[in-house]
Amino acid sequence: MNHSLQEIGALTRRWFIHLSREPVHVMFALIQPLLWFALFANIFSRVARGSQFGNVSYPTFMTASALALTVVGNSLMGGIPLLMDKELGFLNKLLAAPISRNSILMSRFLFVNAVNWMQMTIILLVALLMKVHLETGAAGIVLLYLLGALLGIGVTFISLALAFLLHSHAEFFAIVGFINLPLVFVSSALIPVSLMPIWLAWLAKINPLTYAIDGMRAMIIPGWQAQPIWLIFFALVLFDAICFLISARIFRRNLG
Amino acid sequence: MCPYALLVKLNIPPSVRHFSMQPAVVVEKLAKNYKDFLALDNISFAVPQGEIFGLLGPNGAGKSTTVRILATLLAPTSGSAFVAGYNVQNNPFAVRRSIGYVPQEQMCDNYLTGRENLWLQGNLYHMDYTAIQQRIRELSALLELEDALDKITKQYSGGMKKKLDIASGLIHRPQVLFLDEPSLGLDVSTRLKVWEYIRRLYQEGITILLCTNYMDEAEKLAVRIAIIDHGKVAVIDTLERLLAQVGGDVVTLELENSVGPSRNGFEDELKKLAFVTKVLARENSLNIFLQYDETVLPQIMRAAGNFYVPIRKLTFSRPRLDDVFLKYTGHRLQEEGT
Ligand SMILES: Nc1ncnc2c1ncn2[C@@H]1O[C@H](COP(=O)(O)OP(=O)(O)OP(=O)(O)O)[C@@H](O)[C@H]1O
Ligand SMILES: [Mg+2]
């Protein structure tokens, strides 16, 4: 147990050192969520004005989307450093050491989640500046971070599994780019599911992102209940479980 | 203290140390296929504890493949291997705890400083804080890395990176060290230094498996050598015995044309010298096969002086591992390289 903690601690610290040595990454990590937020809130607010958003302002509506999309975008990249380690051979050095293979994966989860939460915090602060009110209070904010973690865990599983399945980071970026866009558009990120055509609504309902966003929106906008909260948590936990089961086999095959 | 280190401390000579212990590495009929390419073809060897064992072979011979199997990174297709008494396939965890692995490719984390790299490695071997600090001090002094320790390794030269790799393979005081081409890409003086460190490690009693395709590296460091080529072991023996097989040292004298009958007396005199094993006379030259030491050349010159034999040129040659290589594989090591 102590050994695992020591391994995970050291490996996680390595990722934080990487982050701090790459100022461009830090900048990007800070700016990217703001970009989402500013772009969507501005472009779509014109479209949305006068339609059926009730008395909810579009920036308020978009806060949950910005939070969830940031978590997805960042978590999808979560496998990249391991893919680099694999390409450079550094992974072999880790694998020749007497450490649990799970510690390597665990360090990625901890790091990715920490960055996700940091980015969520930035978005929430900016949202406050834009006069978005977080009316559900402290409990709502805690649940907001919990939803972010549940969404991030599943997506990170996918990303780590891809890192072991694929051979180069060029391949990785191609596939991730392919996943990312439809995931966003077939979700409640831009418009509520209730306003979608039937076929799109069906697709959106099997998209875990929809549940995360609906859940987050419910925490930000009092009375906004696209889905019951229990269903949202159930769907996200189910998503994490499925991602775990699929990727566990891939990890076992590649990490021995 | 492990029993082996005790023997070292008591100054028990290596030849005795080795017989008293189980081998540090045993490889039995190991084979490895990459798809339908046979990279290792039933190789077997054993490395006694405390020895530097050289795996010598050209590019593609299968050295790195062997070491990767021994470091539990690659599963063999057939055969078995034991490190520090543990089976690499059944007990990889115990093997990993016993070994240090310095791969052929440079393998420090470019974003970390030297110190952070070593710190990470120490934590992966579950050392505590003070032990890691202590070891970083020792190793950086040994490898002359102190000044670079807090620089990011991206800024290191190739030689510094290699030294850091060696240091991180040693941080946890492994029983067995795998060095895959430790002087690849190093300049002459750095390479000599690395050799010196390796010899120092040997004196501390650590077992070293050294992969190399440099003849002189194997000659300078290894106690025993396995020559491998195309995935097969061509021969395994001590350096001395391998060299003895291709003949001893030779002094060749070129004589002036004017040598008269005194030449016969000179030859007889040479044959009487204790270190001379054979004298081969040619028209204007003599090949003297002998056991070389520092007194040999003056004695030959003195004999030549006594018999008034004028010598125009003297050359001295020792047999090289290269000749052994040629004998067992049918080609020279250098020609094969790509
Ligand atoms: N992953 C792999 N897939 C297919 N073939 C491989 C793989 N790794 C090595 N080989 C082949 O196996 C053979 C042995 O390779 P290995 O790396 O063990 O040689 P080596 O003796 O270490 O050579 P070098 O001196 O160049 O390091 C080579 O012919 C190589 O092409
Ligand atoms: Mg090699």
XYZ file of C-alpha atoms and ligand atoms in Angstrom:
626
model
C 0.000 0.000 0.000
C 2.762 2.400 1.000
C 4.679 1.333 -2.063
C 1.735 2.097 -4.347
C 1.320 5.527 -2.818
C 4.998 6.266 -3.316
C 4.897 5.135 -6.956
C 1.730 7.041 -7.757
C 3.007 10.137 -5.981
C 6.304 10.169 -7.858
C 4.726 9.461 -11.243
C 2.032 12.092 -10.747
C 4.626 14.630 -9.726
C 6.427 13.892 -12.991
C 3.343 15.002 -14.964
C 3.075 18.210 -12.989
C 6.743 18.947 -13.625
C 6.100 18.418 -17.339
C 3.230 20.863 -17.198
C 5.314 23.481 -15.427
C 8.220 23.135 -17.873
C 5.978 23.718 -20.882
C 4.617 27.236 -20.490
C 2.788 26.879 -23.794
C 0.857 23.945 -22.389
C -0.040 25.908 -19.292
C -1.200 28.842 -21.377
C -3.188 26.601 -23.640
C -4.713 24.776 -20.720
C -5.855 28.110 -19.296
C -6.994 29.760 -22.486
C -8.730 26.880 -24.214
C -11.733 26.706 -21.857
C -12.174 30.482 -22.068
C -12.144 30.217 -25.831
C -14.948 27.695 -25.772
C -16.912 29.848 -23.466
C -16.420 33.173 -25.218
C -16.990 31.755 -28.681
C -20.139 29.857 -27.902
C -21.650 32.461 -25.671
C -21.148 35.148 -28.309
C -21.885 33.375 -31.567
C -24.849 31.449 -30.390
C -26.406 34.119 -28.236
C -27.460 35.920 -31.452
C -29.054 32.729 -32.730
C -30.662 31.954 -29.444
C -32.111 35.349 -28.724
C -35.850 35.281 -28.768
C -36.106 31.517 -28.946
C -37.312 29.192 -26.226
C -34.602 29.604 -23.621
C -37.092 31.249 -21.332
C -35.566 33.751 -18.999
C -32.175 32.005 -18.957
C -29.389 34.020 -20.593
C -27.334 32.187 -23.196
C -24.043 32.615 -21.259
C -25.768 30.991 -18.304
C -26.971 28.200 -20.552
C -23.485 27.796 -22.064
C -21.559 27.624 -18.769
C -22.324 23.929 -18.326
C -21.336 23.220 -21.945
C -18.038 25.030 -21.552
C -17.321 23.042 -18.392
C -18.131 19.680 -19.932
C -16.428 20.324 -23.270
C -13.270 21.382 -21.502
C -13.295 18.213 -19.455
C -13.806 16.092 -22.577
C -11.165 17.906 -24.640
C -8.572 17.708 -21.921
C -9.320 14.112 -20.942
C -9.216 12.949 -24.557
C -5.606 14.154 -24.650
C -4.867 12.346 -21.389
C -3.250 9.385 -23.136
C -0.793 11.417 -25.200
C 2.090 11.515 -22.686
C 1.938 7.742 -22.289
C 1.942 7.345 -26.054
C 5.030 9.565 -26.156
C 6.642 7.478 -23.418
C 5.877 4.401 -25.487
C 7.305 5.922 -28.655
C 10.463 7.146 -26.906
C 10.956 3.943 -24.931
C 10.662 5.640 -21.550
C 7.722 3.366 -20.823
C 10.129 0.416 -20.913
C 12.141 2.025 -18.169
C 8.980 2.289 -16.058
C 8.002 -1.276 -16.888
C 11.427 -2.629 -15.917
C 10.954 -1.139 -12.450
C 9.207 -3.141 -9.714
C 6.063 -1.020 -9.757
C 2.419 -1.862 -10.145
C 1.223 -1.185 -13.681
C -1.873 0.396 -12.197
C 0.268 3.104 -10.639
C 1.233 4.345 -14.090
C -2.431 4.592 -15.114
C -3.507 6.002 -11.782
C -0.981 8.825 -12.049
C -2.580 9.853 -15.342
C -6.088 9.835 -13.849
C -5.013 11.965 -10.925
C -3.175 14.435 -13.096
C -5.856 14.728 -15.771
C -8.566 15.182 -13.176
C -6.546 17.828 -11.358
C -6.124 19.814 -14.578
C -9.824 19.354 -15.374
C -10.814 20.797 -12.029
C -8.390 23.649 -12.432
C -9.915 24.507 -15.808
C -13.441 24.174 -14.441
C -12.525 26.658 -11.731
C -11.314 29.161 -14.309
C -14.527 28.845 -16.274
C -16.658 29.289 -13.181
C -14.738 32.409 -12.231
C -15.199 33.881 -15.689
C -18.864 32.920 -15.628
C -19.228 34.870 -12.396
C -17.669 37.872 -14.118
C -20.230 37.504 -16.894
C -22.973 37.729 -14.281
C -23.891 34.068 -14.400
C -25.322 33.233 -10.988
C -24.509 29.860 -9.483
C -27.731 29.702 -7.581
C -27.519 26.211 -6.161
C -24.742 27.251 -3.780
C -21.853 25.273 -2.299
C -23.524 21.868 -2.557
C -24.226 22.535 -6.218
C -20.607 23.422 -6.860
C -19.363 20.256 -5.177
C -21.717 18.195 -7.354
C -20.495 20.146 -10.372
C -16.910 19.018 -9.716
C -18.095 15.489 -9.065
C -19.898 15.407 -12.416
C -16.719 16.730 -14.052
C -14.707 13.911 -12.460
C -17.195 11.213 -13.543
C -17.173 12.457 -17.124
C -13.373 12.845 -17.136
C -12.683 9.336 -15.816
C -14.543 7.594 -18.627
C -13.009 9.737 -21.342
C -9.526 9.293 -19.854
C -10.005 5.518 -19.986
C -10.749 5.806 -23.703
C -7.742 8.015 -24.275
C -5.340 5.758 -22.358
C -6.639 2.703 -24.174
C -6.096 4.465 -27.514
C -2.553 5.319 -26.443
C -1.795 1.609 -26.137
C -3.700 0.562 -29.245
C -2.201 3.124 -31.611
C 1.352 3.352 -32.816
C 2.019 7.049 -33.248
C 0.672 10.318 -31.987
C -0.247 11.361 -35.533
C -2.700 8.468 -35.588
C -3.897 9.461 -32.166
C -4.681 13.055 -33.112
C -6.529 11.949 -36.228
C -8.789 9.617 -34.290
C -9.375 11.977 -31.390
C -10.277 14.787 -33.789
C -12.751 12.430 -35.374
C -14.359 11.511 -32.045
C -14.465 14.992 -30.582
C -16.661 16.918 -33.008
C -19.696 14.632 -33.373
C -19.584 14.064 -29.634
C -20.115 17.785 -29.113
C -22.773 18.328 -31.734
C -24.755 15.247 -30.834
C -25.176 16.406 -27.251
C -27.057 19.006 -25.310
C -24.012 21.275 -25.439
C -25.447 23.782 -27.887
C -29.191 23.340 -27.609
C -31.357 21.431 -25.129
C -32.401 17.954 -26.209
C -36.026 19.047 -26.032
C -35.449 21.378 -28.988
C -33.773 18.730 -31.166
C -35.340 16.779 -34.021
C -36.334 13.287 -32.854
C -33.477 11.340 -34.475
C -30.878 13.722 -33.066
C -32.509 13.592 -29.666
C -32.169 9.824 -29.682
C -28.500 10.006 -30.529
C -27.985 12.683 -27.907
C -29.589 10.434 -25.321
C -26.916 7.764 -25.699
C -24.154 10.362 -25.504
C -22.649 10.523 -21.994
C -21.787 14.149 -22.631
C -25.495 14.985 -22.681
C -25.930 13.619 -19.179
C -22.903 15.437 -17.843
C -24.077 18.717 -19.366
C -27.664 18.313 -18.222
C -26.421 17.529 -14.748
C -24.125 20.535 -14.664
C -26.843 22.786 -16.015
C -29.133 21.644 -13.239
C -26.468 22.732 -10.756
C -26.146 26.159 -12.324
C -29.730 26.981 -13.236
C -32.228 26.339 -10.462
C -35.245 24.484 -11.704
C -33.566 23.302 -14.899
C -34.230 19.591 -14.913
C -33.816 18.011 -18.320
C -33.338 14.635 -16.613
C -33.709 13.363 -13.063
C -30.453 13.712 -11.127
C -30.320 10.016 -10.205
C -30.502 9.103 -13.895
C -27.649 11.474 -14.671
C -25.354 9.968 -12.061
C -26.426 6.470 -13.041
C -25.667 7.147 -16.720
C -22.223 8.589 -15.980
C -21.232 5.783 -13.630
C -22.413 3.293 -16.231
C -20.311 5.103 -18.842
C -17.232 4.896 -16.596
C -17.859 1.213 -15.921
C -18.156 0.388 -19.633
C -15.000 2.356 -20.458
C -13.196 0.578 -17.628
C -14.227 -2.880 -18.810
C -13.196 -2.216 -22.399
C -9.865 -0.604 -21.614
C -8.881 -2.989 -18.803
C -8.407 -5.748 -21.377
C -6.278 -3.477 -23.525
C -4.147 -2.458 -20.541
C -3.657 -6.058 -19.479
C -2.511 -7.055 -22.934
C -0.074 -4.152 -23.286
C 1.243 -3.703 -19.779
C 1.665 -7.410 -18.977
C 24.783 -7.126 3.444
C 24.338 -9.770 0.795
C 26.668 -12.758 1.073
C 28.376 -11.825 -2.123
C 29.318 -8.344 -0.952
C 30.752 -10.005 2.152
C 33.055 -12.142 0.042
C 34.181 -9.026 -1.770
C 34.842 -7.276 1.500
C 36.907 -10.209 2.742
C 39.023 -9.950 -0.376
C 38.202 -13.441 -1.558
C 39.538 -13.614 -5.108
C 36.928 -13.634 -7.890
C 37.729 -17.159 -9.030
C 36.794 -18.500 -5.586
C 33.817 -16.157 -5.171
C 32.258 -17.424 -8.356
C 32.327 -21.097 -7.519
C 30.616 -20.575 -4.218
C 27.469 -18.993 -5.633
C 24.629 -19.768 -7.951
C 24.912 -17.898 -11.243
C 23.396 -14.411 -11.402
C 21.984 -15.014 -14.868
C 21.065 -18.305 -16.504
C 19.757 -18.478 -20.039
C 18.571 -21.848 -21.298
C 17.752 -22.527 -24.944
C 16.201 -19.110 -25.304
C 14.473 -18.399 -28.608
C 12.583 -15.361 -29.813
C 10.568 -14.921 -32.961
C 9.376 -11.592 -34.272
C 6.536 -12.855 -36.471
C 8.389 -15.296 -38.721
C 11.827 -13.761 -38.175
C 14.014 -15.748 -35.804
C 15.925 -13.169 -33.755
C 17.244 -15.578 -31.099
C 17.956 -19.175 -31.963
C 18.283 -21.310 -28.828
C 20.941 -19.401 -27.005
C 22.275 -20.593 -23.658
C 24.785 -19.090 -21.271
C 25.296 -18.440 -17.582
C 26.866 -15.501 -15.787
C 28.455 -16.186 -12.383
C 27.868 -13.591 -9.690
C 30.297 -10.732 -9.677
C 31.466 -11.178 -13.242
C 31.422 -8.839 -16.201
C 30.025 -10.952 -18.982
C 30.254 -9.593 -22.502
C 27.703 -10.281 -25.206
C 29.620 -9.372 -28.334
C 28.026 -9.295 -31.729
C 27.337 -7.148 -34.777
C 24.162 -5.082 -35.329
C 21.082 -7.265 -35.330
C 22.799 -10.185 -33.606
C 20.116 -10.308 -30.923
C 21.905 -8.706 -27.958
C 19.195 -6.195 -27.087
C 16.513 -8.813 -27.581
C 18.273 -11.019 -25.028
C 18.554 -8.216 -22.506
C 14.936 -7.162 -22.980
C 13.834 -10.696 -22.198
C 16.065 -10.729 -19.108
C 14.620 -7.368 -18.003
C 11.087 -8.871 -18.235
C 10.087 -6.494 -21.039
C 9.698 -9.148 -23.695
C 8.372 -12.699 -23.496
C 10.571 -15.372 -25.073
C 9.065 -17.631 -27.708
C 10.612 -20.652 -26.010
C 13.293 -21.520 -23.502
C 13.759 -20.028 -20.068
C 15.828 -17.429 -18.287
C 16.650 -16.814 -14.646
C 17.989 -13.664 -13.065
C 19.184 -13.648 -9.451
C 17.600 -17.073 -9.158
C 14.130 -15.974 -10.311
C 12.406 -17.082 -13.480
C 11.802 -14.007 -15.643
C 8.410 -15.249 -16.772
C 7.031 -16.713 -13.552
C 8.444 -14.176 -11.159
C 8.992 -10.935 -13.056
C 8.468 -8.779 -10.002
C 11.330 -10.349 -8.078
C 13.521 -10.061 -11.164
C 12.712 -6.364 -11.547
C 13.667 -5.745 -7.948
C 17.083 -7.325 -8.478
C 18.149 -5.652 -11.699
C 19.276 -2.346 -13.057
C 18.603 -1.837 -16.746
C 20.424 0.715 -18.862
C 18.890 0.415 -22.318
C 20.655 1.072 -25.585
C 18.561 4.143 -26.361
C 19.002 7.195 -24.189
C 16.240 7.145 -21.700
C 16.131 10.003 -19.282
C 13.054 12.198 -19.168
C 14.008 15.290 -21.153
C 11.727 17.601 -19.190
C 13.196 16.705 -15.815
C 16.510 17.753 -14.363
C 19.132 15.110 -13.715
C 18.283 15.179 -10.041
C 14.560 14.803 -10.726
C 15.226 11.870 -13.028
C 17.217 10.117 -10.328
C 14.638 11.058 -7.710
C 11.863 9.516 -9.816
C 13.860 6.355 -10.354
C 14.617 6.063 -6.636
C 10.923 6.322 -5.830
C 10.071 3.633 -8.350
C 12.370 1.366 -6.340
C 10.699 2.463 -3.097
C 13.770 4.052 -1.572
C 13.197 6.571 1.181
C 14.055 10.239 0.921
C 17.411 10.175 2.705
C 18.577 7.060 0.877
C 17.779 8.694 -2.456
C 19.607 11.901 -1.554
C 22.606 9.939 -0.350
C 22.719 7.826 -3.492
C 22.327 10.843 -5.785
C 25.360 12.383 -4.077
C 27.421 9.213 -4.462
C 26.499 8.520 -8.057
C 26.841 12.076 -9.278
C 30.313 12.172 -7.739
C 31.239 8.847 -9.281
C 29.988 9.823 -12.725
C 31.058 13.468 -12.468
C 27.568 14.802 -12.941
C 27.405 17.154 -9.948
C 27.470 20.371 -11.938
C 24.762 19.246 -14.316
C 22.461 17.767 -11.705
C 20.037 20.672 -11.612
C 19.972 21.315 -15.330
C 17.110 20.053 -17.458
C 18.361 16.971 -19.283
C 17.192 18.338 -22.616
C 20.284 20.529 -22.353
C 22.620 17.600 -21.649
C 25.124 16.376 -24.207
C 24.823 12.775 -25.373
C 27.599 11.705 -23.028
C 25.971 13.356 -20.022
C 22.659 11.691 -20.832
C 24.337 8.315 -21.052
C 26.000 8.864 -17.701
C 22.656 9.846 -16.201
C 21.119 6.681 -17.629
C 23.846 4.627 -16.017
C 23.355 6.450 -12.721
C 19.613 5.835 -12.767
C 20.206 2.145 -13.475
C 22.367 2.022 -10.353
C 20.360 4.124 -7.925
C 18.897 1.171 -6.029
C 22.160 -0.814 -5.885
C 20.969 -3.663 -8.105
C 22.547 -7.105 -7.822
C 22.668 -7.465 -11.579
C 23.202 -4.654 -14.051
C 22.313 -4.891 -17.729
C 24.310 -2.452 -19.819
C 23.225 -2.363 -23.448
C 25.923 -0.613 -25.494
C 27.013 1.731 -22.698
C 29.500 3.659 -24.817
C 27.441 4.012 -27.974
C 27.905 7.477 -29.416
C 30.394 8.637 -26.799
C 33.652 10.375 -27.619
C 36.925 8.668 -26.802
C 37.593 10.310 -23.461
C 34.041 9.914 -22.144
C 34.112 6.334 -23.244
C 37.323 5.693 -21.310
C 35.696 7.219 -18.251
C 32.596 5.087 -18.600
C 34.821 2.033 -18.846
C 36.568 3.098 -15.673
C 33.214 3.376 -13.845
C 32.202 -0.031 -15.077
C 35.419 -1.518 -13.739
C 34.819 0.208 -10.429
C 31.339 -1.313 -10.250
C 32.889 -4.685 -10.942
C 35.214 -4.195 -8.002
C 32.197 -3.475 -5.816
C 30.958 -6.954 -6.664
C 28.004 -6.199 -8.926
C 27.284 -8.629 -11.760
C 27.296 -6.954 -15.144
C 25.931 -8.181 -18.436
C 27.493 -5.979 -21.074
C 26.200 -5.895 -24.642
C 28.536 -4.376 -27.144
C 29.581 -4.432 -30.738
C 32.912 -2.808 -29.941
C 35.749 -5.289 -29.876
C 37.914 -3.143 -27.619
C 35.085 -2.620 -25.135
C 34.682 -6.362 -24.701
C 38.458 -6.810 -24.473
C 38.883 -4.081 -21.894
C 35.994 -5.003 -19.623
C 34.690 -8.512 -19.942
C 35.958 -11.475 -17.954
C 34.118 -13.891 -20.203
C 32.660 -13.292 -23.585
C 29.894 -14.860 -25.616
C 30.198 -14.094 -29.290
C 26.761 -14.031 -30.834
C 25.882 -13.714 -34.477
C 22.520 -14.090 -36.228
C 20.830 -15.061 -32.976
C 23.233 -17.886 -32.184
C 26.049 -18.193 -29.673
C 29.205 -18.910 -31.657
C 31.505 -19.412 -28.671
C 31.728 -18.638 -24.950
C 34.977 -18.492 -23.036
C 37.265 -16.306 -20.973
C 39.008 -13.550 -22.846
C 42.441 -15.122 -22.287
C 41.433 -18.482 -23.641
C 39.700 -17.001 -26.655
C 42.813 -15.032 -27.478
C 45.085 -18.008 -26.868
C 43.176 -19.931 -29.497
C 44.293 -17.608 -32.231
C 47.980 -17.708 -31.236
C 50.145 -15.753 -28.831
C 51.975 -12.465 -29.122
C 54.369 -12.032 -32.009
C 57.510 -9.937 -32.403
C 58.633 -9.570 -35.998
C 62.216 -8.503 -36.721
C 63.247 -7.274 -40.131
C 66.950 -7.800 -40.616
C 69.514 -5.991 -42.793
C 70.579 -7.938 -45.877
C 74.128 -8.121 -44.652
C 73.447 -10.652 -41.896
C 76.062 -13.369 -42.035
C 76.398 -16.729 -40.289
C 75.911 -15.082 -36.905
C 72.227 -15.190 -37.646
C 72.034 -18.901 -36.779
C 73.609 -18.272 -33.417
C 71.112 -15.495 -32.803
C 68.183 -17.772 -33.593
C 69.492 -20.469 -31.266
C 69.968 -17.898 -28.557
C 66.370 -16.695 -29.024
C 65.031 -20.220 -28.737
C 66.772 -20.561 -25.399
C 64.910 -17.593 -23.922
C 62.179 -18.757 -21.543
C 59.393 -16.584 -22.930
C 59.867 -17.621 -26.558
C 57.594 -20.383 -27.802
C 58.588 -20.563 -31.435
C 60.874 -18.849 -33.937
C 59.902 -18.764 -37.559
C 62.759 -17.759 -39.873
C 62.159 -16.081 -43.221
C 64.691 -14.768 -45.677
C 65.114 -11.324 -44.164
C 62.897 -11.542 -41.138
C 62.178 -13.489 -37.990
C 58.738 -14.098 -36.453
C 59.185 -14.710 -32.760
C 56.138 -16.155 -30.997
C 56.317 -15.420 -27.328
C 54.639 -14.653 -24.039
C 54.874 -10.908 -23.773
C 55.948 -8.900 -20.790
C 57.911 -5.648 -20.421
C 61.327 -7.374 -20.276
C 60.910 -9.192 -23.563
C 61.979 -6.526 -26.023
C 65.205 -5.479 -24.240
C 66.259 -9.129 -23.987
C 65.747 -9.649 -27.704
C 67.688 -6.497 -28.491
C 70.503 -7.571 -26.177
C 70.728 -10.958 -27.902
C 70.823 -9.254 -31.279
C 73.629 -7.023 -30.025
C 75.656 -9.983 -28.731
C 75.537 -11.633 -32.146
C 76.045 -8.425 -34.096
C 72.753 -8.884 -35.939
C 71.636 -5.546 -37.384
C 67.901 -4.966 -37.013
C 66.131 -2.624 -39.401
C 62.590 -2.771 -38.023
C 60.773 -4.264 -35.064
C 57.022 -4.782 -34.889
C 55.021 -6.219 -32.076
C 51.470 -7.537 -32.433
C 48.983 -9.085 -30.073
C 46.097 -11.219 -31.266
C 42.789 -9.397 -31.220
C 39.331 -10.523 -30.346
C 38.608 -9.647 -33.935
C 40.648 -12.677 -34.991
C 38.595 -14.833 -32.639
C 35.461 -13.392 -34.137
C 36.664 -14.209 -37.616
C 37.529 -17.740 -36.610
C 34.084 -18.487 -35.165
C 31.754 -16.588 -37.426
C 33.631 -16.575 -40.700
C 33.533 -12.798 -40.975
C 34.981 -9.782 -39.231
C 32.890 -7.748 -36.813
C 33.487 -4.440 -38.569
C 32.457 -5.625 -42.026
C 29.045 -6.668 -40.775
C 28.140 -3.301 -39.277
C 25.669 -1.125 -41.106
N 10.175 -5.326 -32.474
C 10.792 -5.990 -33.463
N 10.078 -6.467 -34.506
C 10.680 -7.156 -35.498
N 11.996 -7.424 -35.557
C 12.764 -6.984 -34.555
C 12.209 -6.241 -33.454
N 13.205 -5.928 -32.605
C 14.322 -6.454 -33.140
N 14.070 -7.081 -34.302
C 15.054 -7.795 -35.144
O 15.690 -8.756 -34.348
C 17.073 -8.805 -34.637
C 17.872 -8.637 -33.370
O 17.688 -7.328 -32.897
P 18.439 -6.775 -31.618
O 17.947 -5.398 -31.373
O 18.320 -7.758 -30.522
O 19.937 -6.730 -32.131
P 21.229 -6.163 -31.416
O 22.188 -7.288 -31.329
O 20.879 -5.479 -30.168
O 21.752 -5.133 -32.495
P 22.396 -3.684 -32.308
O 23.855 -3.879 -32.159
O 22.074 -3.012 -33.588
O 21.760 -3.049 -31.140
C 17.333 -7.732 -35.677
O 17.440 -8.350 -36.940
C 16.134 -6.846 -35.612
O 15.835 -6.342 -36.888
Mg 21.038 -3.628 -29.463
